[in-house]
Amino acid sequence: MPEAQSVQVFGKKKTATACAFAKHGRGLIKVNGQPIENIEPECLRLKAFEPVLILGQDKFANLDIRIRVKGGGMTAQIYAIRSAIAKSIVAYYAKYVDESAKNELRATLLAYDRNLLVADPRRREPKKYGGRSARARFQKSYR
């Protein structure tokens, strides 16, 4: 039996991590076992679809992508998912299609939004003593 053509990539945003497993198939995209059309909240569903909408459905027609996502909040998970989808198609094209097609996809995605392929390094700033948050201090009273 021939080796299945597959790639595994990670998309991250804050503490949310999405692991995408892309292989040759019929164009399914599933997130935690559910079709991508069922992503909640509905207002962020379009954000998760962005890589598909930018590159066109024909690029995803013979590709199955299964995504496991955990950690973070709802918005961070959606951003991790969209990053994982974009990275997985670029990695699949680099490994199994050709270099020029990969560069074309990469250029298209980078022109739209750099965060689709390059992780956002911003993290939560840790709380310090002497205040209720990272920057805010308790009020001083001289009485």
mmCIF file of C-alpha atoms in Angstrom:
data_model
loop_
_atom_site.group_PDB
_atom_site.id
_atom_site.type_symbol
_atom_site.label_atom_id
_atom_site.label_comp_id
_atom_site.label_asym_id
_atom_site.label_seq_id
_atom_site.Cartn_x
_atom_site.Cartn_y
_atom_site.Cartn_z
ATOM 1 C CA MET A 1 0.000 0.000 0.000
ATOM 2 C CA PRO A 2 1.463 3.412 -0.941
ATOM 3 C CA GLU A 3 2.236 5.965 1.774
ATOM 4 C CA ALA A 4 -0.631 8.431 2.339
ATOM 5 C CA GLN A 5 0.248 11.975 1.315
ATOM 6 C CA SER A 6 -0.161 14.014 4.476
ATOM 7 C CA VAL A 7 1.278 16.981 6.374
ATOM 8 C CA GLN A 8 0.818 18.110 9.965
ATOM 9 C CA VAL A 9 1.091 21.780 10.972
ATOM 10 C CA PHE A 10 0.245 23.961 13.981
ATOM 11 C CA GLY A 11 -1.520 27.288 14.150
ATOM 12 C CA LYS A 12 -1.233 29.330 17.321
ATOM 13 C CA LYS A 13 -2.785 32.454 18.785
ATOM 14 C CA LYS A 14 -2.146 33.449 22.413
ATOM 15 C CA THR A 15 -2.625 30.154 24.319
ATOM 16 C CA ALA A 16 -4.850 28.466 21.702
ATOM 17 C CA THR A 17 -3.197 25.775 19.591
ATOM 18 C CA ALA A 18 -4.729 24.203 16.479
ATOM 19 C CA CYS A 19 -3.089 21.093 15.007
ATOM 20 C CA ALA A 20 -4.054 20.552 11.356
ATOM 21 C CA PHE A 21 -3.598 17.213 9.595
ATOM 22 C CA ALA A 22 -3.970 17.607 5.806
ATOM 23 C CA LYS A 23 -4.162 14.637 3.441
ATOM 24 C CA HIS A 24 -5.385 13.766 -0.036
ATOM 25 C CA GLY A 25 -9.189 13.464 0.008
ATOM 26 C CA ARG A 26 -12.481 14.972 -1.089
ATOM 27 C CA GLY A 27 -12.375 18.505 0.284
ATOM 28 C CA LEU A 28 -13.574 18.028 3.871
ATOM 29 C CA ILE A 29 -12.484 20.453 6.588
ATOM 30 C CA LYS A 30 -13.329 19.289 10.112
ATOM 31 C CA VAL A 31 -12.666 21.032 13.424
ATOM 32 C CA ASN A 32 -12.689 18.748 16.488
ATOM 33 C CA GLY A 33 -14.717 16.204 14.469
ATOM 34 C CA GLN A 34 -17.367 18.744 13.375
ATOM 35 C CA PRO A 35 -17.655 20.281 9.881
ATOM 36 C CA ILE A 36 -16.165 23.785 9.693
ATOM 37 C CA GLU A 37 -19.651 25.117 8.809
ATOM 38 C CA ASN A 38 -20.741 24.457 12.434
ATOM 39 C CA ILE A 39 -18.144 26.709 14.078
ATOM 40 C CA GLU A 40 -19.551 28.895 16.852
ATOM 41 C CA PRO A 41 -19.851 31.858 17.295
ATOM 42 C CA GLU A 42 -21.420 32.505 13.914
ATOM 43 C CA CYS A 43 -19.963 36.028 13.597
ATOM 44 C CA LEU A 44 -16.404 34.573 13.634
ATOM 45 C CA ARG A 45 -17.198 31.686 11.252
ATOM 46 C CA LEU A 46 -16.176 33.800 8.259
ATOM 47 C CA LYS A 47 -12.761 34.384 9.876
ATOM 48 C CA ALA A 48 -12.129 30.615 9.911
ATOM 49 C CA PHE A 49 -13.232 30.407 6.233
ATOM 50 C CA GLU A 50 -10.847 33.185 5.107
ATOM 51 C CA PRO A 51 -8.032 30.969 3.709
ATOM 52 C CA VAL A 52 -10.600 28.972 1.673
ATOM 53 C CA LEU A 53 -12.299 32.132 0.388
ATOM 54 C CA ILE A 54 -9.007 33.838 -0.528
ATOM 55 C CA LEU A 55 -7.455 30.886 -2.375
ATOM 56 C CA GLY A 56 -10.698 29.511 -3.820
ATOM 57 C CA GLN A 57 -12.503 26.194 -3.246
ATOM 58 C CA ASP A 58 -10.711 24.506 -6.177
ATOM 59 C CA LYS A 59 -7.401 24.480 -4.222
ATOM 60 C CA PHE A 60 -9.103 22.575 -1.372
ATOM 61 C CA ALA A 61 -11.147 20.230 -3.589
ATOM 62 C CA ASN A 62 -8.779 17.235 -3.282
ATOM 63 C CA LEU A 63 -7.596 17.936 0.282
ATOM 64 C CA ASP A 64 -9.037 16.751 3.625
ATOM 65 C CA ILE A 65 -8.042 18.841 6.639
ATOM 66 C CA ARG A 66 -8.720 17.632 10.178
ATOM 67 C CA ILE A 67 -8.067 20.148 12.938
ATOM 68 C CA ARG A 68 -7.783 19.614 16.695
ATOM 69 C CA VAL A 69 -7.908 22.826 18.705
ATOM 70 C CA LYS A 70 -7.530 23.422 22.436
ATOM 71 C CA GLY A 71 -6.611 26.171 24.883
ATOM 72 C CA GLY A 72 -7.413 29.871 24.813
ATOM 73 C CA GLY A 73 -10.813 31.466 24.287
ATOM 74 C CA MET A 74 -13.264 31.385 21.391
ATOM 75 C CA THR A 75 -11.670 34.144 19.333
ATOM 76 C CA ALA A 76 -8.109 32.889 19.836
ATOM 77 C CA GLN A 77 -9.196 29.384 18.787
ATOM 78 C CA ILE A 78 -10.787 30.713 15.579
ATOM 79 C CA TYR A 79 -7.596 32.625 14.730
ATOM 80 C CA ALA A 80 -5.522 29.496 15.466
ATOM 81 C CA ILE A 81 -7.804 27.467 13.162
ATOM 82 C CA ARG A 82 -7.487 29.928 10.247
ATOM 83 C CA SER A 83 -3.712 29.970 10.684
ATOM 84 C CA ALA A 84 -3.569 26.150 10.735
ATOM 85 C CA ILE A 85 -5.678 25.881 7.554
ATOM 86 C CA ALA A 86 -3.499 28.383 5.696
ATOM 87 C CA LYS A 87 -0.239 26.774 6.850
ATOM 88 C CA SER A 88 -1.472 23.269 6.027
ATOM 89 C CA ILE A 89 -2.310 24.032 2.392
ATOM 90 C CA VAL A 90 1.040 25.801 1.883
ATOM 91 C CA ALA A 91 2.902 22.861 3.479
ATOM 92 C CA TYR A 92 0.933 20.311 1.400
ATOM 93 C CA TYR A 93 1.671 22.160 -1.847
ATOM 94 C CA ALA A 94 5.355 22.479 -0.884
ATOM 95 C CA LYS A 95 5.662 18.749 -0.190
ATOM 96 C CA TYR A 96 3.439 17.110 -2.815
ATOM 97 C CA VAL A 97 2.639 19.606 -5.586
ATOM 98 C CA ASP A 98 5.280 22.055 -6.838
ATOM 99 C CA GLU A 99 7.335 24.946 -5.532
ATOM 100 C CA SER A 100 5.899 27.615 -7.869
ATOM 101 C CA ALA A 101 2.304 26.796 -6.828
ATOM 102 C CA LYS A 102 3.358 26.956 -3.178
ATOM 103 C CA ASN A 103 5.022 30.368 -3.670
ATOM 104 C CA GLU A 104 1.898 31.639 -5.421
ATOM 105 C CA LEU A 105 -0.354 30.513 -2.542
ATOM 106 C CA ARG A 106 2.054 31.951 0.010
ATOM 107 C CA ALA A 107 2.211 35.334 -1.747
ATOM 108 C CA THR A 108 -1.599 35.506 -1.973
ATOM 109 C CA LEU A 109 -2.040 34.723 1.736
ATOM 110 C CA LEU A 110 0.699 37.132 2.846
ATOM 111 C CA ALA A 111 -0.784 39.917 0.727
ATOM 112 C CA TYR A 112 -4.147 39.442 2.460
ATOM 113 C CA ASP A 113 -3.006 39.001 6.080
ATOM 114 C CA ARG A 114 0.490 38.204 7.339
ATOM 115 C CA ASN A 115 -0.901 36.556 10.496
ATOM 116 C CA LEU A 116 -2.313 33.692 8.405
ATOM 117 C CA LEU A 117 1.209 32.271 8.018
ATOM 118 C CA VAL A 118 3.306 34.103 10.625
ATOM 119 C CA ALA A 119 2.377 33.637 14.295
ATOM 120 C CA ASP A 120 1.513 36.687 16.387
ATOM 121 C CA PRO A 121 4.134 36.916 19.182
ATOM 122 C CA ARG A 122 1.988 38.987 21.575
ATOM 123 C CA ARG A 123 1.213 37.331 24.902
ATOM 124 C CA ARG A 124 -0.534 38.383 28.096
ATOM 125 C CA GLU A 125 1.652 40.523 30.353
ATOM 126 C CA PRO A 126 2.042 38.994 33.836
ATOM 127 C CA LYS A 127 0.513 40.705 36.860
ATOM 128 C CA LYS A 128 2.925 42.420 39.289
ATOM 129 C CA TYR A 129 2.608 43.141 43.000
ATOM 130 C CA GLY A 130 1.449 46.553 44.190
ATOM 131 C CA GLY A 131 -1.560 46.679 41.887
ATOM 132 C CA ARG A 132 -4.562 44.768 40.564
ATOM 133 C CA SER A 133 -3.169 44.154 37.051
ATOM 134 C CA ALA A 134 0.016 44.274 34.963
ATOM 135 C CA ARG A 135 0.187 48.080 34.747
ATOM 136 C CA ALA A 136 -2.446 49.532 37.121
ATOM 137 C CA ARG A 137 -1.263 50.385 40.649
ATOM 138 C CA PHE A 138 -3.276 50.717 43.853
ATOM 139 C CA GLN A 139 -4.094 54.325 44.748
ATOM 140 C CA LYS A 140 -1.890 56.106 47.248
ATOM 141 C CA SER A 141 -3.351 57.873 50.252
ATOM 142 C CA TYR A 142 -1.239 60.232 52.403
ATOM 143 C CA ARG A 143 -3.720 60.518 55.266
#
